[in-house]
Coordinates of C-alpha atoms and ligand atoms in Angstrom, one line a residue:
M125 CA 22.8 -6.2 -20.3
T126 CA 25.6 -4.6 -18.3
D127 CA 25.7 -1.8 -20.9
T128 CA 22.0 -1.2 -20.3
L129 CA 22.5 -1.1 -16.5
V130 CA 25.3 1.4 -16.7
T131 CA 23.3 3.6 -19.1
A132 CA 20.3 3.5 -16.9
S133 CA 22.2 4.7 -13.8
E134 CA 24.2 7.3 -15.7
T135 CA 21.3 8.9 -17.5
S136 CA 19.3 8.9 -14.3
G137 CA 22.0 11.4 -13.1
I138 CA 19.6 12.7 -10.4
S139 CA 21.2 14.1 -7.3
Q140 CA 19.6 13.0 -4.1
E141 CA 18.7 16.5 -3.1
R142 CA 15.6 18.8 -2.7
R143 CA 15.7 21.7 -5.1
I144 CA 12.8 24.1 -5.9
V145 CA 13.5 26.4 -8.8
T146 CA 10.0 27.6 -9.9
A147 CA 6.7 28.3 -8.3
I148 CA 4.8 25.0 -7.6
P149 CA 3.4 24.1 -10.0
G150 CA 5.9 25.6 -12.5
P151 CA 5.0 26.9 -15.9
K152 CA 5.5 23.7 -17.8
S153 CA 3.3 21.8 -15.4
H154 CA 0.7 24.5 -15.8
A155 CA 0.8 24.1 -19.6
L156 CA 0.4 20.3 -19.3
T157 CA -2.4 20.7 -16.8
E158 CA -4.3 22.8 -19.5
R159 CA -3.9 19.9 -22.0
R160 CA -4.8 17.4 -19.4
L161 CA -8.0 19.1 -18.4
A162 CA -9.2 18.9 -22.1
V163 CA -8.8 15.2 -22.4
V164 CA -8.7 13.5 -18.9
P165 CA -11.9 13.4 -16.9
V166 CA -12.1 15.2 -13.6
G167 CA -12.8 11.9 -11.9
V168 CA -9.1 11.1 -12.2
S169 CA -7.8 13.8 -9.9
S170 CA -4.2 14.4 -8.8
A171 CA -3.0 15.4 -5.3
L172 CA -0.5 17.8 -6.8
P173 CA -0.7 19.1 -10.4
V174 CA 3.0 18.8 -10.9
F175 CA 4.1 16.7 -13.9
I176 CA 7.0 14.3 -13.3
E177 CA 9.7 13.8 -15.8
R178 CA 12.3 11.6 -14.1
A179 CA 12.9 9.9 -10.7
H180 CA 15.7 8.1 -8.9
G181 CA 16.0 6.7 -5.4
A182 CA 13.9 8.9 -3.2
I183 CA 13.8 12.0 -5.5
V184 CA 11.3 12.8 -8.2
V185 CA 12.0 15.6 -10.7
D186 CA 9.2 17.6 -12.4
V187 CA 9.1 19.0 -15.9
D188 CA 10.2 22.4 -14.6
G189 CA 13.4 21.0 -13.0
N190 CA 12.1 21.0 -9.4
Q191 CA 13.3 18.1 -7.2
F192 CA 11.1 16.7 -4.5
I193 CA 11.8 14.4 -1.6
D194 CA 9.3 11.6 -2.1
L195 CA 7.8 10.5 1.2
G196 CA 4.9 8.8 -0.6
A197 CA 6.7 6.5 -3.1
G198 CA 3.6 6.4 -5.3
I199 CA 1.6 5.1 -2.3
G200 CA 4.2 2.7 -1.2
V201 CA 5.0 1.2 -4.6
M202 CA 8.6 2.4 -5.0
T203 CA 9.7 0.6 -1.9
I204 CA 13.2 -0.1 -3.2
G205 CA 13.5 3.3 -4.8
H206 CA 12.8 4.9 -8.2
T207 CA 14.6 3.5 -11.2
D208 CA 16.5 1.0 -9.2
E209 CA 19.3 -0.3 -11.4
A210 CA 18.5 -4.0 -10.8
V211 CA 14.8 -3.6 -11.6
V212 CA 15.5 -1.4 -14.7
A213 CA 18.1 -4.0 -16.0
A214 CA 15.8 -7.0 -15.4
A215 CA 12.8 -5.4 -17.1
T216 CA 14.9 -4.0 -19.9
A217 CA 16.3 -7.5 -20.6
Q218 CA 12.9 -9.1 -20.6
L219 CA 11.5 -6.4 -23.0
G220 CA 14.0 -7.7 -25.5
E221 CA 13.1 -11.4 -25.0
F222 CA 9.3 -11.4 -25.1
T223 CA 6.7 -9.1 -23.6
H224 CA 3.6 -11.3 -23.9
V225 CA 2.5 -14.8 -24.8
M226 CA -0.2 -15.2 -22.0
F227 CA 0.6 -17.6 -19.2
T228 CA -2.8 -19.4 -19.7
I229 CA -1.8 -20.2 -23.3
T230 CA 1.9 -20.9 -23.0
P231 CA 3.7 -20.5 -19.7
Y232 CA 7.1 -19.0 -18.9
E233 CA 9.6 -19.3 -16.0
G234 CA 9.2 -15.7 -14.6
Y235 CA 5.7 -16.3 -13.4
V236 CA 6.7 -19.5 -11.7
R237 CA 9.7 -17.8 -10.1
V238 CA 7.5 -15.0 -8.6
A239 CA 5.2 -17.7 -7.3
E240 CA 8.2 -19.5 -5.7
L241 CA 9.4 -16.3 -4.1
L242 CA 6.0 -15.4 -2.7
A243 CA 5.6 -19.0 -1.3
Q244 CA 9.0 -18.6 0.3
H245 CA 8.5 -15.1 1.8
T246 CA 4.8 -15.0 2.9
P247 CA 4.1 -16.2 6.4
G248 CA 3.5 -19.9 7.1
D249 CA 5.4 -23.0 6.7
F250 CA 3.1 -25.1 4.5
P251 CA 2.7 -25.8 0.7
K252 CA 1.6 -22.5 -1.0
K253 CA 0.5 -21.6 -4.4
T254 CA 0.1 -18.2 -6.1
V255 CA -2.1 -16.8 -8.9
L256 CA -0.7 -13.5 -10.4
L257 CA -2.9 -10.7 -11.5
N258 CA -2.5 -7.0 -12.7
S259 CA -3.7 -4.9 -9.8
G260 CA -4.4 -5.0 -6.1
A261 CA -8.2 -4.9 -6.6
E262 CA -7.9 -7.8 -9.0
A263 CA -6.0 -9.7 -6.3
V264 CA -8.8 -9.0 -3.8
E265 CA -11.4 -10.1 -6.3
N266 CA -9.6 -13.4 -7.0
A267 CA -9.1 -14.1 -3.3
V268 CA -12.8 -13.8 -2.8
K269 CA -13.5 -16.1 -5.8
I270 CA -11.1 -18.7 -4.4
A271 CA -12.5 -18.5 -0.8
R272 CA -16.1 -18.9 -2.1
K273 CA -15.2 -21.8 -4.3
Y274 CA -13.3 -23.5 -1.4
T275 CA -15.9 -23.0 1.2
G276 CA -19.1 -23.2 -0.9
R277 CA -20.2 -20.1 1.0
T278 CA -20.8 -16.6 -0.3
G279 CA -20.4 -14.0 2.5
V280 CA -17.5 -11.6 2.6
A281 CA -16.5 -9.8 5.8
V282 CA -14.3 -6.7 5.9
L283 CA -13.5 -4.2 8.6
D284 CA -14.5 -0.6 9.1
H285 CA -12.0 1.9 7.6
A286 CA -10.8 -0.7 5.1
Y287 CA -9.7 0.0 1.6
H288 CA -9.7 -2.8 -0.9
G289 CA -10.0 -1.2 -4.3
R290 CA -12.3 0.5 -6.9
T291 CA -13.8 -2.4 -8.9
N292 CA -17.5 -3.3 -8.2
L293 CA -16.8 -6.0 -5.6
T294 CA -13.9 -4.1 -4.0
M295 CA -15.9 -0.8 -3.8
A296 CA -18.4 -2.8 -1.8
M297 CA -15.6 -4.0 0.4
T298 CA -14.1 -0.5 0.8
Y299 CA -15.4 1.6 3.8
K300 CA -15.2 5.2 2.6
S301 CA -18.0 6.6 0.4
M302 CA -16.3 9.8 -0.8
P303 CA -14.5 9.6 -3.1
Y304 CA -14.5 5.8 -3.7
K305 CA -18.2 4.8 -3.9
L306 CA -20.6 7.7 -3.9
G307 CA -23.0 7.4 -6.9
F308 CA -21.2 4.3 -8.3
G309 CA -23.6 1.6 -7.0
P310 CA -25.3 -0.7 -6.9
F311 CA -22.6 -2.7 -5.3
A312 CA -21.9 -6.4 -5.0
S313 CA -24.0 -8.0 -2.4
D314 CA -23.2 -10.2 0.7
V315 CA -20.3 -7.9 1.8
H316 CA -20.4 -7.2 5.6
H317 CA -18.6 -4.4 7.4
A318 CA -17.5 -5.3 10.9
P319 CA -16.0 -2.9 13.5
N320 CA -12.2 -2.7 13.4
S321 CA -9.6 -2.1 16.1
Y322 CA -8.6 1.6 16.2
P323 CA -6.8 2.1 19.5
F324 CA -6.5 5.9 19.2
R325 CA -10.3 6.3 18.7
D326 CA -11.9 3.3 20.5
G327 CA -9.4 2.9 23.4
L328 CA -10.2 -0.8 23.4
S329 CA -7.8 -3.7 24.2
G330 CA -7.1 -6.2 21.4
A331 CA -9.3 -8.7 23.2
D332 CA -12.2 -6.3 23.6
S333 CA -12.1 -5.0 20.1
A334 CA -11.9 -8.6 18.7
A335 CA -14.9 -9.6 20.9
R336 CA -16.8 -6.6 19.3
T337 CA -15.8 -7.7 15.8
I338 CA -16.7 -11.3 16.4
A339 CA -20.0 -10.5 18.0
Y340 CA -20.9 -8.5 14.9
L341 CA -19.9 -11.3 12.6
E342 CA -21.8 -13.9 14.7
K343 CA -25.0 -11.9 15.4
A344 CA -25.4 -9.7 12.3
V345 CA -23.9 -12.0 9.6
G346 CA -23.7 -15.6 10.8
A347 CA -20.4 -17.4 10.7
S348 CA -21.7 -20.4 8.6
D349 CA -22.5 -18.0 5.7
L350 CA -19.1 -16.5 5.6
A351 CA -16.5 -17.5 3.0
C352 CA -13.8 -15.2 4.2
L353 CA -12.7 -12.3 6.4
V354 CA -10.4 -9.9 4.7
V355 CA -8.2 -7.7 6.9
E356 CA -5.3 -5.2 6.3
P357 CA -2.8 -6.0 9.1
I358 CA -2.1 -2.2 9.1
Q359 CA -4.9 -0.3 7.4
G360 CA -3.6 1.8 4.5
E361 CA -6.0 4.3 3.1
G362 CA -7.9 4.1 6.4
G363 CA -5.0 6.0 8.0
F364 CA -2.2 3.5 8.9
V365 CA -4.4 2.2 11.7
V366 CA -2.4 -0.4 13.7
P367 CA -4.7 -2.7 15.6
A368 CA -4.4 -3.3 19.3
E369 CA -2.2 -6.2 20.4
G370 CA -3.9 -9.6 20.2
Y371 CA -6.7 -8.3 17.9
L372 CA -5.6 -10.0 14.7
P373 CA -4.6 -13.3 16.3
A374 CA -8.1 -13.5 17.9
L375 CA -9.7 -12.9 14.5
Q376 CA -7.6 -15.6 12.9
E377 CA -8.4 -18.1 15.7
W378 CA -12.1 -17.4 15.2
C379 CA -11.9 -17.8 11.4
A380 CA -10.1 -21.2 11.9
A381 CA -12.7 -22.4 14.3
N382 CA -15.6 -21.4 12.0
G383 CA -14.3 -22.5 8.6
V384 CA -13.8 -18.9 7.4
V385 CA -10.9 -18.2 5.1
F386 CA -8.6 -15.6 6.8
I387 CA -7.2 -13.3 4.2
A388 CA -4.5 -10.6 4.8
D389 CA -4.6 -7.7 2.3
E390 CA -1.0 -6.8 2.4
I391 CA -1.1 -4.8 -0.8
Q392 CA 0.2 -1.7 1.0
S393 CA 1.8 -3.2 4.1
G394 CA 3.7 -6.0 2.5
M395 CA 7.0 -6.4 0.6
A396 CA 9.5 -5.1 3.2
R397 CA 7.6 -1.9 3.9
T398 CA 7.5 -2.6 7.7
G399 CA 10.9 -4.2 8.1
V400 CA 9.7 -7.7 7.4
Y401 CA 8.4 -9.1 4.2
F402 CA 4.8 -9.1 5.3
A403 CA 3.4 -7.1 8.2
S404 CA 1.4 -10.1 9.4
E405 CA 4.7 -11.3 11.0
H406 CA 4.5 -8.3 13.4
F407 CA 1.2 -9.5 14.7
G408 CA 1.9 -13.2 14.9
I409 CA -0.7 -14.1 12.4
V410 CA -0.4 -16.7 9.6
P411 CA -3.2 -15.9 7.1
D412 CA -4.7 -18.5 4.8
L413 CA -4.2 -16.2 1.9
V414 CA -1.9 -13.2 1.5
L415 CA -2.5 -10.5 -1.1
S416 CA 0.4 -8.5 -2.5
A417 CA 0.7 -5.8 -5.2
K418 CA 1.9 -2.3 -4.7
G419 CA 5.6 -2.8 -3.8
I420 CA 6.4 -6.1 -5.4
A421 CA 7.7 -5.0 -8.9
G422 CA 9.2 -1.6 -8.6
G423 CA 6.2 0.1 -10.2
L424 CA 5.3 -2.4 -12.9
P425 CA 1.8 -3.7 -12.6
I426 CA 1.6 -7.2 -11.0
A427 CA -0.3 -8.6 -8.0
G428 CA -0.6 -11.9 -6.3
V429 CA -2.9 -14.1 -4.2
T430 CA -0.7 -16.5 -2.3
G431 CA -2.0 -19.1 0.1
R432 CA -2.5 -22.6 1.3
A433 CA -2.3 -25.0 -1.6
E434 CA -5.5 -26.8 -0.8
I435 CA -7.4 -23.5 -0.8
M436 CA -5.7 -22.1 -3.9
D437 CA -6.4 -25.4 -5.7
A438 CA -10.2 -25.1 -5.1
S439 CA -10.8 -23.5 -8.5
H440 CA -11.4 -25.7 -11.5
P441 CA -8.8 -25.3 -14.4
G442 CA -9.4 -22.2 -16.3
G443 CA -11.3 -20.5 -13.5
L444 CA -8.4 -18.1 -12.7
G445 CA -6.3 -15.9 -15.1
G446 CA -6.4 -12.8 -17.2
T447 CA -4.8 -11.6 -20.5
F448 CA -2.0 -9.5 -19.0
A449 CA -2.0 -11.3 -15.6
G450 CA 1.6 -12.1 -14.5
N451 CA 3.1 -10.2 -17.4
P452 CA 6.6 -11.3 -18.1
V453 CA 8.2 -7.9 -17.9
A454 CA 6.5 -7.2 -14.6
A455 CA 7.4 -10.7 -13.4
A456 CA 11.1 -10.0 -14.2
A457 CA 10.9 -6.8 -12.3
A458 CA 9.3 -8.6 -9.3
V459 CA 12.1 -11.1 -9.2
A460 CA 14.7 -8.3 -9.3
V461 CA 12.9 -6.6 -6.3
F462 CA 13.0 -9.8 -4.3
E463 CA 16.7 -10.2 -5.2
S464 CA 17.5 -6.6 -4.3
I465 CA 15.8 -6.9 -0.9
E466 CA 18.0 -9.9 -0.2
S467 CA 21.3 -8.7 -1.7
R468 CA 21.0 -5.2 -0.3
G469 CA 19.7 -6.2 3.1
L470 CA 16.6 -3.9 2.6
L471 CA 14.6 -5.6 5.4
A472 CA 16.8 -3.7 7.8
E473 CA 16.0 -0.4 6.3
G474 CA 12.4 -0.3 7.6
A475 CA 13.7 -0.4 11.1
R476 CA 16.3 2.3 10.3
I477 CA 13.6 4.6 9.0
E478 CA 11.4 4.0 12.0
R479 CA 14.3 4.7 14.4
L480 CA 14.8 8.1 12.8
L481 CA 11.3 9.1 12.0
K482 CA 9.2 7.9 14.9
P483 CA 11.0 9.7 17.7
A484 CA 11.1 12.8 15.5
L485 CA 7.3 12.6 15.0
L486 CA 6.8 12.0 18.7
A487 CA 8.9 15.1 19.4
L488 CA 6.7 17.1 17.0
Q489 CA 3.6 15.8 18.8
Q490 CA 5.0 17.3 22.1
K491 CA 5.5 20.6 20.3
Y492 CA 2.2 20.8 18.3
E493 CA -1.0 19.8 20.0
V494 CA -2.7 19.3 16.6
I495 CA -0.9 15.9 16.4
G496 CA -3.2 13.5 18.2
D497 CA -1.5 10.3 17.4
V498 CA 1.8 9.0 16.0
R499 CA 1.7 5.4 14.9
G500 CA 2.9 2.7 12.4
I501 CA 5.8 0.3 11.9
G502 CA 9.0 0.6 9.9
A503 CA 8.6 2.7 6.8
M504 CA 4.8 2.9 7.2
L505 CA 4.3 5.7 9.8
A506 CA 1.6 8.3 10.2
I507 CA 0.4 11.2 12.3
E508 CA -3.3 11.8 12.9
L509 CA -4.3 15.5 13.2
V510 CA -7.1 16.6 15.5
Q511 CA -8.6 19.7 17.0
P512 CA -6.2 20.2 19.9
G513 CA -7.2 18.2 23.0
T514 CA -10.0 16.4 21.3
L515 CA -10.5 13.4 18.9
E516 CA -12.2 15.8 16.4
P517 CA -10.6 15.2 13.0
N518 CA -8.6 18.1 11.5
P519 CA -8.4 17.6 7.8
A520 CA -7.9 21.3 7.2
A521 CA -4.5 21.1 8.9
V522 CA -3.5 18.2 6.7
T523 CA -4.4 20.3 3.6
V524 CA -2.3 23.2 4.8
I525 CA 0.7 21.0 5.7
T526 CA 0.8 19.0 2.5
A527 CA 0.5 22.1 0.4
Y528 CA 3.3 23.8 2.3
A529 CA 5.5 20.8 2.0
A530 CA 4.9 20.5 -1.7
R531 CA 5.8 24.2 -2.2
H532 CA 9.0 23.4 -0.3
G533 CA 9.9 20.3 -2.2
V534 CA 8.5 17.5 0.0
L535 CA 5.8 15.1 -1.3
L536 CA 3.5 14.1 1.6
L537 CA 0.4 11.9 1.3
N538 CA -2.8 12.2 3.3
A539 CA -5.0 9.3 4.4
G540 CA -7.7 8.4 6.7
T541 CA -11.5 8.2 6.7
W542 CA -11.7 11.9 7.6
G543 CA -8.6 12.9 5.5
N544 CA -6.9 13.9 8.7
V545 CA -3.9 11.6 8.6
I546 CA -0.5 12.3 7.0
R547 CA 1.3 9.0 6.1
F548 CA 5.0 8.5 5.6
L549 CA 5.9 5.7 3.3
P550 CA 9.2 6.6 1.8
S551 CA 11.4 4.4 -0.3
L552 CA 13.7 2.2 1.7
A553 CA 16.5 3.8 -0.3
I554 CA 16.0 7.2 1.3
S555 CA 18.9 8.5 3.3
D556 CA 18.8 9.7 6.9
A557 CA 19.9 13.2 5.6
L558 CA 16.9 13.5 3.3
L559 CA 14.5 12.2 6.0
T560 CA 15.9 14.8 8.4
E561 CA 15.5 17.5 5.9
A562 CA 11.9 16.5 5.1
L563 CA 11.2 16.5 8.9
G564 CA 12.5 20.1 9.0
V565 CA 10.0 21.1 6.3
L566 CA 7.2 19.3 8.2
D567 CA 8.1 21.2 11.4
E568 CA 8.0 24.5 9.5
A569 CA 4.6 23.6 8.0
L570 CA 3.2 22.7 11.4
A571 CA 4.4 26.1 12.7
T572 CA 2.4 27.9 10.1
L573 CA -0.9 26.5 11.3
Ligands
PLP1422 C1 -4.0 0.0 -3.1 C2 -4.7 -1.0 -2.4 C3 -5.6 -1.9 -3.0 C4 -6.0 -1.7 -4.5 O1 -4.9 -1.9 -5.3 P1 -5.0 -1.4 -6.8 O2 -3.7 -1.8 -7.5 O3 -5.0 0.1 -6.8 O4 -6.2 -2.0 -7.4 C5 -6.2 -2.9 -2.3 N1 -5.9 -3.0 -1.0 C6 -5.0 -2.2 -0.3 C7 -4.7 -2.4 1.1 C8 -4.4 -1.2 -1.0 O5 -3.6 -0.3 -0.4

């Protein structure tokens, strides 16, 4: 095993530096794009048609030898860094032991260990159980199944600007029509979209926005029909929307008073991204169920629904599962991610990144009126771009900036219902020097507007 570990880190051999050596995309990426267009449907689009060959830490290298500073981390998946040695070693070892037996036929320890770690690190000091799945959407689907079975009710409430996935039920739960839903219906029924808290746009206090949400749920839906309310503590695709103070606790209290299962979709905000294991902690909420996926296994597909044992046990035996769910290689990687967060003190890195990035973004806001809002926590920060002096969304500026950044070796992701948000969710392994360099490119890009 030690041999594998050394080999992995030596062959990665990727310097943590930005280096652009061809046009973006380069000739090899162009050639691969030609092949791709012949065999991959246009529905699967890519933000940047640059083919990646290798990655390490906070740097990804394309097939033409260009090195990019990765501020997106595959949408917050590579939280502990690309090709992290501990994750590579754990997954490699498991590959040689067994890769599949199916937990619902014959169980194995890795699945149980991940469930123990999730019980330990999700909010709440009560007995918890976890079902493992393959993707975030599948975790959302299973949380709804469990909440329905537990409550005997069918209604599902979500918030405006939410993103919960691309399967039939989760499309219904997702807010934004283009590109996620348009033409893909009919959608699952009994899903209700309530107003969210979006301080930059609604200017409401937490108490007032909670009252608005609750009024909608009581008047338009009816509390006694609701199985669950699903919230993202910080909305991801919706544009890293941080709710006003007191908003989420008020929703949790209302759910508890009305027998509604309170579910936190922490698929993007969880797993050390915001300087704590789960962002719920920042808001003082203790969800009944917590969903995790993106960051938990260093890029291997695995997801979890973790929650109060009495709720999780509502399903009859055989009601939960899936062929690949809780795959042993992905489970081994997840255990290594948890161990790395502990042994390398990675919870502190979110705060470090925020300390460097947030004041710099606020300084850019002073310099460029197009930046309407700077928000977020830890390594989950964003700027919302507007027509100067208004709330009018400015997606064109985001397109110009992300394209400029890509040509200059920085991968930036957009977000937001209007596509007018740039989100920063780098790996926690990124150095201050790389962050500062990327900020320089962002400054140049803003200056071109
Ligand atoms: C990405 C995401 C999902 C869906 O996860 P998939 O693995 O893509 O199915 C659900 N909820 C949130 C908050 C997400 O960010």
